Short mmCIF file of C-alpha atoms and ligand atoms in Angstrom, two decimals:
data_model
loop_
_atom_site.label_atom_id
_atom_site.label_comp_id
_atom_site.label_asym_id
_atom_site.label_seq_id
_atom_site.Cartn_x
_atom_site.Cartn_y
_atom_site.Cartn_z
CA UNK A 1189 -24.77 -33.24 14.75
CA UNK A 1190 -24.76 -29.62 13.72
CA UNK A 1191 -26.24 -28.40 17.04
CA UNK A 1192 -28.76 -26.18 15.26
CA UNK A 1193 -26.21 -24.55 12.95
CA UNK A 1194 -26.86 -24.55 9.21
CA UNK A 1195 -23.62 -26.32 8.34
CA UNK A 1196 -20.72 -27.98 10.11
CA UNK A 1197 -18.57 -25.09 8.95
CA UNK A 1198 -20.76 -22.60 10.82
CA UNK A 1199 -20.70 -24.77 13.93
CA UNK A 1200 -16.93 -25.14 13.74
CA UNK A 1201 -16.45 -21.39 13.23
CA UNK A 1202 -18.30 -20.86 16.50
CA UNK A 1203 -15.90 -23.27 18.21
CA UNK A 1204 -12.88 -20.98 17.71
CA UNK A 1205 -13.00 -19.53 21.26
CA UNK A 1206 -13.39 -23.00 22.76
CA UNK A 1207 -10.54 -24.66 20.86
CA UNK A 1208 -8.14 -21.80 21.47
CA UNK A 1209 -8.92 -22.12 25.19
CA UNK A 1210 -8.60 -25.92 25.23
CA UNK A 1211 -5.30 -25.79 23.38
CA UNK A 1212 -3.94 -23.21 25.82
CA UNK A 1213 -5.04 -25.35 28.77
CA UNK A 1214 -2.81 -28.11 27.42
CA UNK A 1215 0.20 -25.79 27.01
CA UNK A 1216 0.09 -23.13 29.69
CA UNK A 1217 0.56 -23.96 33.38
CA UNK A 1218 -2.26 -22.10 35.18
CA UNK A 1219 -0.30 -21.51 38.40
CA UNK A 1220 2.90 -20.08 36.95
CA UNK A 1221 1.26 -18.79 33.73
CA UNK A 1222 4.23 -20.15 31.82
CA UNK A 1223 4.26 -22.23 28.65
CA UNK A 1224 4.93 -25.90 29.45
CA UNK A 1225 5.63 -28.12 26.46
CA UNK A 1226 5.95 -31.91 26.71
CA UNK A 1227 9.40 -33.39 27.25
CA UNK A 1228 11.39 -33.23 24.01
CA UNK A 1229 14.17 -35.61 22.96
CA UNK A 1230 16.21 -32.59 21.82
CA UNK A 1231 17.02 -29.15 23.14
CA UNK A 1232 15.18 -26.19 21.56
CA UNK A 1233 18.11 -23.98 22.62
CA UNK A 1234 20.58 -25.74 20.32
CA UNK A 1235 18.50 -26.13 17.18
CA UNK A 1236 20.38 -24.18 14.46
CA UNK A 1237 17.38 -23.65 12.17
CA UNK A 1238 13.80 -24.71 11.55
CA UNK A 1239 12.21 -25.89 8.33
CA UNK A 1240 8.44 -25.50 8.32
CA UNK A 1241 6.31 -27.38 5.84
CA UNK A 1242 2.60 -28.11 5.35
CA UNK A 1243 -0.19 -27.81 2.75
CA UNK A 1244 -3.08 -25.41 2.26
CA UNK A 1245 -4.35 -23.65 5.36
CA UNK A 1246 -1.82 -25.47 7.55
CA UNK A 1247 0.92 -23.89 5.41
CA UNK A 1248 -0.48 -20.42 6.09
CA UNK A 1249 -0.44 -21.19 9.82
CA UNK A 1250 3.20 -22.14 9.33
CA UNK A 1251 3.90 -18.80 7.63
CA UNK A 1252 2.60 -16.96 10.68
CA UNK A 1253 4.74 -19.29 12.82
CA UNK A 1254 7.76 -18.24 10.80
CA UNK A 1255 7.19 -14.53 11.53
CA UNK A 1256 6.92 -15.34 15.25
CA UNK A 1257 9.92 -17.70 15.46
CA UNK A 1258 12.16 -15.29 13.56
CA UNK A 1259 11.06 -12.18 15.38
CA UNK A 1260 10.60 -13.44 18.94
CA UNK A 1261 12.89 -16.50 19.16
CA UNK A 1262 15.46 -15.18 16.64
CA UNK A 1263 15.50 -18.63 15.01
CA UNK A 1264 16.36 -18.86 11.29
CA UNK A 1265 13.39 -20.40 9.49
CA UNK A 1266 12.87 -21.75 6.00
CA UNK A 1267 9.36 -22.56 4.82
CA UNK A 1268 7.74 -24.09 1.79
CA UNK A 1269 4.62 -26.01 0.84
CA UNK A 1270 5.14 -29.73 1.35
CA UNK A 1271 4.63 -30.60 -2.34
CA UNK A 1272 7.71 -28.46 -3.10
CA UNK A 1273 9.70 -29.24 0.04
CA UNK A 1274 9.62 -32.99 -0.59
CA UNK A 1275 11.59 -32.51 -3.82
CA UNK A 1276 13.78 -29.58 -2.80
CA UNK A 1277 16.67 -31.29 -1.04
CA UNK A 1278 17.66 -28.24 1.05
CA UNK A 1279 21.10 -28.43 2.69
CA UNK A 1280 20.48 -28.88 6.43
CA UNK A 1281 22.73 -29.31 9.44
CA UNK A 1282 21.90 -32.43 11.47
CA UNK A 1283 19.97 -31.39 14.56
CA UNK A 1284 17.86 -28.84 12.71
CA UNK A 1285 14.14 -28.81 13.44
CA UNK A 1286 11.55 -30.06 10.95
CA UNK A 1287 8.22 -28.48 11.87
CA UNK A 1288 5.26 -30.16 10.20
CA UNK A 1289 1.70 -28.92 10.50
CA UNK A 1290 -1.40 -30.93 9.62
CA UNK A 1291 -4.96 -31.24 10.81
CA UNK A 1292 -5.40 -34.83 9.59
CA UNK A 1293 -1.84 -36.09 10.00
CA UNK A 1294 -2.42 -38.05 6.78
CA UNK A 1295 -1.75 -35.53 3.97
CA UNK A 1296 0.44 -37.39 1.44
CA UNK A 1297 2.76 -34.50 0.57
CA UNK A 1298 3.27 -33.47 4.20
CA UNK A 1299 4.04 -37.05 5.17
CA UNK A 1300 6.52 -37.39 2.29
CA UNK A 1301 8.19 -34.11 3.32
CA UNK A 1302 8.40 -35.43 6.90
CA UNK A 1303 10.17 -38.57 5.66
CA UNK A 1304 12.59 -36.64 3.45
CA UNK A 1305 13.49 -34.35 6.38
CA UNK A 1306 13.99 -37.35 8.64
CA UNK A 1307 16.59 -38.72 6.20
CA UNK A 1308 18.64 -35.58 6.90
CA UNK A 1309 18.77 -36.36 10.64
CA UNK A 1310 16.40 -33.51 11.40
CA UNK A 1311 14.30 -33.63 14.60
CA UNK A 1312 10.65 -33.99 13.65
CA UNK A 1313 8.10 -31.94 15.59
CA UNK A 1314 4.55 -32.17 14.27
CA UNK A 1315 1.59 -29.97 15.11
CA UNK A 1316 -1.38 -32.31 14.58
CA UNK A 1317 -5.06 -32.42 15.30
CA UNK A 1318 -5.52 -36.18 14.81
CA UNK A 1319 -3.11 -37.50 17.39
CA UNK A 1320 -3.28 -41.15 16.28
CA UNK A 1321 -2.35 -40.44 12.67
CA UNK A 1322 0.47 -41.70 10.46
CA UNK A 1323 2.42 -38.48 10.92
CA UNK A 1324 2.06 -38.78 14.71
CA UNK A 1325 3.66 -42.24 14.64
CA UNK A 1326 6.59 -40.96 12.56
CA UNK A 1327 7.35 -37.82 14.61
CA UNK A 1328 9.78 -37.34 17.51
CA UNK A 1329 7.33 -35.01 19.25
CA UNK A 1330 3.67 -34.22 18.63
CA UNK A 1331 2.08 -31.01 19.82
CA UNK A 1332 -1.68 -31.53 19.71
CA UNK A 1333 -4.12 -28.90 18.53
CA UNK A 1334 -7.06 -29.62 20.77
CA UNK A 1335 -9.67 -28.72 18.14
CA UNK A 1336 -11.77 -31.91 18.25
CA UNK A 1337 -13.00 -33.52 15.02
CA UNK A 1338 -13.30 -31.14 12.07
CA UNK A 1339 -16.07 -32.28 9.72
CA UNK A 1340 -16.31 -29.38 7.26
CA UNK A 1341 -13.89 -29.89 4.36
CA UNK A 1342 -12.80 -26.26 4.69
CA UNK A 1343 -10.58 -26.04 7.76
CA UNK A 1344 -11.57 -23.43 10.35
CA UNK A 1345 -11.01 -24.13 14.04
CA UNK A 1346 -8.00 -26.38 13.38
CA UNK A 1347 -6.24 -23.31 11.94
CA UNK A 1348 -6.56 -21.11 15.04
CA UNK A 1349 -5.62 -24.11 17.19
CA UNK A 1350 -2.48 -24.56 15.05
CA UNK A 1351 -1.64 -20.89 15.55
CA UNK A 1352 -2.16 -21.24 19.29
CA UNK A 1353 0.30 -24.14 19.41
CA UNK A 1354 2.83 -22.29 17.24
CA UNK A 1355 2.54 -19.25 19.51
CA UNK A 1356 3.32 -21.42 22.57
CA UNK A 1357 6.17 -23.13 20.73
CA UNK A 1358 7.57 -19.69 19.87
CA UNK A 1359 7.48 -18.65 23.54
CA UNK A 1360 9.18 -21.87 24.69
CA UNK A 1361 11.83 -21.58 21.97
CA UNK A 1362 12.48 -17.93 22.75
CA UNK A 1363 12.85 -18.69 26.45
CA UNK A 1364 15.27 -21.57 25.68
CA UNK A 1365 17.32 -19.37 23.35
CA UNK A 1366 17.39 -16.49 25.81
CA UNK A 1367 15.58 -14.01 23.57
CA UNK A 1368 12.56 -13.64 25.90
CA UNK A 1369 12.79 -12.81 29.60
CA UNK A 1370 10.19 -13.62 32.26
CA UNK A 1371 8.47 -10.26 31.84
CA UNK A 1372 8.28 -10.71 28.10
CA UNK A 1373 6.84 -14.19 28.49
CA UNK A 1374 4.23 -12.91 30.95
CA UNK A 1375 3.14 -10.27 28.43
CA UNK A 1376 2.75 -12.77 25.55
CA UNK A 1377 1.06 -15.43 27.70
CA UNK A 1378 -1.43 -12.85 29.00
CA UNK A 1379 -2.27 -11.90 25.43
CA UNK A 1380 -2.89 -15.57 24.61
CA UNK A 1381 -4.99 -16.24 27.71
CA UNK A 1382 -7.14 -13.23 26.85
CA UNK A 1383 -7.90 -14.60 23.37
CA UNK A 1384 -10.85 -16.94 24.00
CA UNK A 1385 -12.99 -14.06 25.32
CA UNK A 1386 -11.83 -11.69 22.57
CA UNK A 1387 -12.59 -14.41 19.98
CA UNK A 1388 -16.11 -14.78 21.38
CA UNK A 1389 -16.66 -11.05 20.75
CA UNK A 1390 -15.95 -11.51 17.02
CA UNK A 1391 -19.42 -13.00 16.56
CA UNK A 1392 -21.04 -9.67 17.48
CA UNK A 1393 -19.78 -8.52 14.05
CA UNK A 1394 -21.96 -11.01 12.15
CA UNK A 1395 -24.11 -8.27 10.64
CA UNK A 1396 -21.09 -6.42 9.21
CA UNK A 1397 -19.66 -9.66 7.82
CA UNK A 1398 -22.98 -10.42 6.10
CA UNK A 1399 -23.05 -6.90 4.57
CA UNK A 1400 -19.57 -7.49 3.14
CA UNK A 1401 -20.68 -10.89 1.89
CA UNK A 1402 -23.35 -9.18 -0.27
CA UNK A 1403 -20.61 -7.23 -2.07
CA UNK A 1404 -18.22 -10.17 -2.44
CA UNK A 1405 -20.94 -12.54 -3.68
CA UNK A 1406 -21.48 -10.29 -6.74
CA UNK A 1407 -17.79 -10.26 -7.71
CA UNK A 1408 -15.93 -12.49 -10.12
CA UNK A 1409 -12.51 -11.69 -8.63
CA UNK A 1410 -11.49 -10.50 -5.18
CA UNK A 1411 -8.13 -9.19 -4.00
CA UNK A 1412 -7.07 -9.89 -0.39
CA UNK A 1413 -4.33 -7.75 1.16
CA UNK A 1414 -2.27 -7.92 4.34
CA UNK A 1415 1.24 -7.17 5.59
CA UNK A 1416 3.54 -9.10 7.92
CA UNK A 1417 1.63 -11.72 9.88
CA UNK A 1418 -1.59 -10.42 8.26
CA UNK A 1419 -0.37 -11.51 4.83
CA UNK A 1420 -0.96 -15.21 5.60
CA UNK A 1421 -4.34 -14.22 7.08
CA UNK A 1422 -5.18 -12.68 3.69
CA UNK A 1423 -4.01 -15.90 2.00
CA UNK A 1424 -6.25 -17.92 4.29
CA UNK A 1425 -9.20 -15.67 3.43
CA UNK A 1426 -8.58 -16.00 -0.31
CA UNK A 1427 -8.21 -19.78 -0.10
CA UNK A 1428 -11.44 -20.17 1.88
CA UNK A 1429 -13.31 -17.99 -0.62
CA UNK A 1430 -12.07 -19.99 -3.63
CA UNK A 1431 -12.65 -23.28 -1.90
CA UNK A 1432 -16.29 -22.90 -0.90
CA UNK A 1433 -17.74 -20.12 -3.12
CA UNK A 1434 -15.83 -20.79 -6.39
CA UNK A 1435 -15.11 -17.06 -6.69
CA UNK A 1436 -11.58 -16.32 -7.81
CA UNK A 1437 -9.53 -14.64 -5.10
CA UNK A 1438 -5.88 -13.76 -4.78
CA UNK A 1439 -3.93 -12.68 -1.75
CA UNK A 1440 -1.12 -10.18 -2.08
CA UNK A 1441 1.36 -8.76 0.38
CA UNK A 1442 -0.03 -5.21 0.56
CA UNK A 1443 3.27 -3.61 -0.46
CA UNK A 1444 3.54 -5.83 -3.53
CA UNK A 1445 0.26 -4.57 -5.00
CA UNK A 1446 1.89 -1.69 -6.86
CA UNK A 1447 4.17 -4.17 -8.65
CA UNK A 1448 1.37 -5.56 -10.76
CA UNK A 1449 -2.07 -6.32 -9.38
CA UNK A 1450 -2.90 -2.62 -8.92
CA UNK A 1451 -3.73 -2.64 -12.63
CA UNK A 1452 -6.68 -4.95 -11.87
CA UNK A 1453 -8.34 -2.54 -9.50
CA UNK A 1454 -11.71 -1.07 -10.40
CA UNK A 1455 -15.25 -1.12 -8.97
CA UNK A 1456 -15.73 -4.74 -9.93
CA UNK A 1457 -12.80 -6.18 -7.93
CA UNK A 1458 -13.49 -5.73 -4.22
CA UNK A 1459 -10.45 -5.47 -1.96
CA UNK A 1460 -10.58 -7.30 1.34
CA UNK A 1461 -7.88 -5.99 3.68
CA UNK A 1462 -6.76 -7.40 7.03
CA UNK A 1463 -5.49 -4.32 8.83
CA UNK A 1464 -5.61 -4.26 12.63
CA UNK A 1465 -3.67 -1.56 14.46
CA UNK A 1466 -0.19 -3.15 14.59
CA UNK A 1467 3.18 -1.43 13.92
CA UNK A 1468 2.61 -2.06 10.19
CA UNK A 1469 -0.84 -0.41 10.15
CA UNK A 1470 0.30 2.87 8.58
CA UNK A 1471 2.07 1.04 5.77
CA UNK A 1472 -1.05 -0.99 4.97
CA UNK A 1473 -3.21 2.14 5.22
CA UNK A 1474 -1.15 3.89 2.59
CA UNK A 1475 -1.53 0.89 0.26
CA UNK A 1476 -5.28 1.03 0.83
CA UNK A 1477 -5.29 4.75 -0.03
CA UNK A 1478 -3.55 3.92 -3.31
CA UNK A 1479 -6.21 1.31 -4.07
CA UNK A 1480 -9.01 3.72 -3.15
CA UNK A 1481 -7.58 6.39 -5.46
CA UNK A 1482 -7.97 3.91 -8.32
CA UNK A 1483 -11.63 3.29 -7.63
CA UNK A 1484 -11.18 0.24 -5.41
CA UNK A 1485 -13.94 -0.74 -3.00
CA UNK A 1486 -12.35 -1.39 0.38
CA UNK A 1487 -13.78 -3.97 2.77
CA UNK A 1488 -11.57 -3.74 5.84
CA UNK A 1489 -11.07 -6.10 8.76
CA UNK A 1490 -9.58 -3.98 11.52
CA UNK A 1491 -9.80 -3.30 15.25
CA UNK A 1492 -11.12 -0.46 17.40
CA UNK A 1493 -7.89 1.56 17.04
CA UNK A 1494 -7.48 0.94 13.31
CA UNK A 1495 -11.14 1.77 12.62
CA UNK A 1496 -10.63 5.42 13.62
CA UNK A 1497 -8.03 5.81 10.88
CA UNK A 1498 -9.43 3.67 8.09
CA UNK A 1499 -13.15 4.52 8.33
CA UNK A 1500 -12.78 7.54 6.00
CA UNK A 1501 -11.78 5.36 3.06
CA UNK A 1502 -13.44 2.02 3.84
CA UNK A 1503 -16.73 1.14 2.16
CA UNK A 1504 -17.38 -1.22 5.06
CA UNK A 1505 -15.50 -2.46 8.13
CA UNK A 1506 -15.53 -5.35 10.55
CA UNK A 1507 -14.20 -3.96 13.82
CA UNK A 1508 -12.65 -6.42 16.29
CA UNK A 1509 -11.33 -5.71 19.79
CA UNK A 1510 -7.79 -4.32 19.81
CA UNK A 1511 -5.38 -7.02 21.05
CA UNK A 1512 -1.62 -7.45 21.40
CA UNK A 1513 0.18 -7.55 17.98
CA UNK A 1514 1.38 -11.07 18.75
CA UNK A 1515 -2.12 -12.58 18.78
CA UNK A 1516 -3.76 -10.26 16.22
CA UNK A 1517 -3.38 -12.77 13.34
CA UNK A 1518 -5.23 -15.42 15.37
CA UNK A 1519 -8.16 -13.10 16.05
CA UNK A 1520 -8.25 -11.64 12.51
CA UNK A 1521 -8.48 -15.11 10.95
CA UNK A 1522 -11.96 -15.68 12.37
CA UNK A 1523 -13.83 -12.98 10.40
CA UNK A 1524 -12.11 -13.76 7.06
CA UNK A 1525 -13.28 -17.35 7.41
CA UNK A 1526 -16.76 -16.10 8.38
CA UNK A 1527 -16.87 -13.94 5.26
CA UNK A 1528 -16.19 -16.91 2.97
CA UNK A 1529 -18.88 -18.86 4.81
CA UNK A 1530 -21.52 -16.12 4.41
CA UNK A 1531 -20.70 -15.70 0.71
CA UNK A 1532 -21.09 -19.46 0.21
CA UNK A 1533 -24.49 -19.34 1.93
CA UNK A 1534 -25.57 -16.49 -0.38
CA UNK A 1535 -24.37 -18.42 -3.44
CA UNK A 1536 -26.02 -21.62 -2.25
CA UNK A 1537 -22.97 -23.80 -2.74
CA UNK A 1538 -22.41 -27.07 -0.88
CA UNK A 1539 -20.55 -25.44 1.99
CA UNK A 1540 -19.38 -28.52 3.89
CA UNK A 1541 -18.57 -30.60 0.79
CA UNK A 1542 -17.19 -28.29 -1.91
CA UNK A 1543 -16.88 -29.85 -5.34
CA UNK A 1544 -13.66 -31.70 -6.26
CA UNK A 1545 -12.31 -31.62 -2.69
CA UNK A 1546 -11.78 -34.23 0.02
CA UNK A 1547 -11.15 -33.60 3.71
CA UNK A 1548 -7.86 -35.40 3.71
CA UNK A 1549 -5.64 -35.50 0.63
CA UNK A 1550 -3.89 -38.85 0.87
CA UNK A 1551 -2.64 -38.99 -2.72
CA UNK A 1552 0.15 -36.91 -4.19
C1 LIG B 1646 -8.38 -25.44 3.43
C2 LIG B 1646 -8.09 -26.84 3.67
C3 LIG B 1646 -6.87 -27.47 3.07
C4 LIG B 1646 -6.04 -28.17 4.14
C5 LIG B 1646 -4.87 -28.92 3.51
C6 LIG B 1646 -3.98 -29.59 4.56
O1 LIG B 1646 -9.57 -25.06 4.03
O2 LIG B 1646 -8.82 -27.50 4.39
O3 LIG B 1646 -6.11 -26.50 2.41
O4 LIG B 1646 -5.62 -27.20 5.06
O5 LIG B 1646 -5.35 -29.91 2.63
O6 LIG B 1646 -4.66 -30.60 5.26
P1 LIG B 1646 -4.07 -31.15 6.60
O7 LIG B 1646 -4.02 -30.05 7.58
O8 LIG B 1646 -5.00 -32.26 7.01
O9 LIG B 1646 -2.68 -31.67 6.31
#
């Protein structure tokens, strides 16, 4: 049941801290505080490149995984949505890594992309929530997201669980490739282990999220902005909003705004920015100043350090605890999903069963 929550989506949003913790328990050895992945039939150290593919929210999780694998493990990564990847025929060296991400393990396009990668003698590693799915049977290795069943059509907790797995995979790959020493691993693992309690604190911001929801619910179009690993967080926010509130939303890499969408900005198009205090904060801040100068209304998801700098221009803020840059996209995902949920409640849409959508898309 819904355990007293109004919708499954609300219940599942509140499970973020739990599923992040459960997923970490599966992947981090408590005694040594090191990432321990299951035995793999290939060596992460000798993989020449990774190809990441998935659909929808799982694809955005993959985009964040790409930033991590490139930056921390120094692994070349290609990424595309599965509906494109399955027809792309990219040239790949045998022994490359195919990294598939899916909650259901049954998504037709992701499964077809898996099969087309397998034909190229690529190792198949899948990040799956349903561990007895078709994709699980056809993978060389499955890394489970321990999110439990997800009932709401809009994915929530599976997404942060996917990110948790991808973060652990990044650490293991970086260690194997010699780009992360023991001290570095300790720092990243600590940041991950700290996440469940930080994630629980996000819910103290419910009032601020509901205030923002009042503004967004009145809009016809909403622009989401983010840079680096916050760009996919913005994409996730925009997708959730479209999916369950039927309000048009678009996510843009913050620096790309001045190449077109800045002409849309006025009082009627709220701007939702994901801008915690990471090394890219100042860059995002200057993009937000540009938007403000054109009459944009800024609704900013930030952290305690970012809030000091952005409060002067923000119409409203959701202020999360400041965490390590590495895990900031995981934490910042929670309030953007909450915002979509609260807007849907205000609009009175069918939150758990949005029109035209099914939980698992098993046709092309
Ligand atoms: C968004 C959403 C969809 C799924 C996508 C992939 O809230 O639920 O975009 O993320 O259909 O589904 P899976 O992960 O089952 O392959």
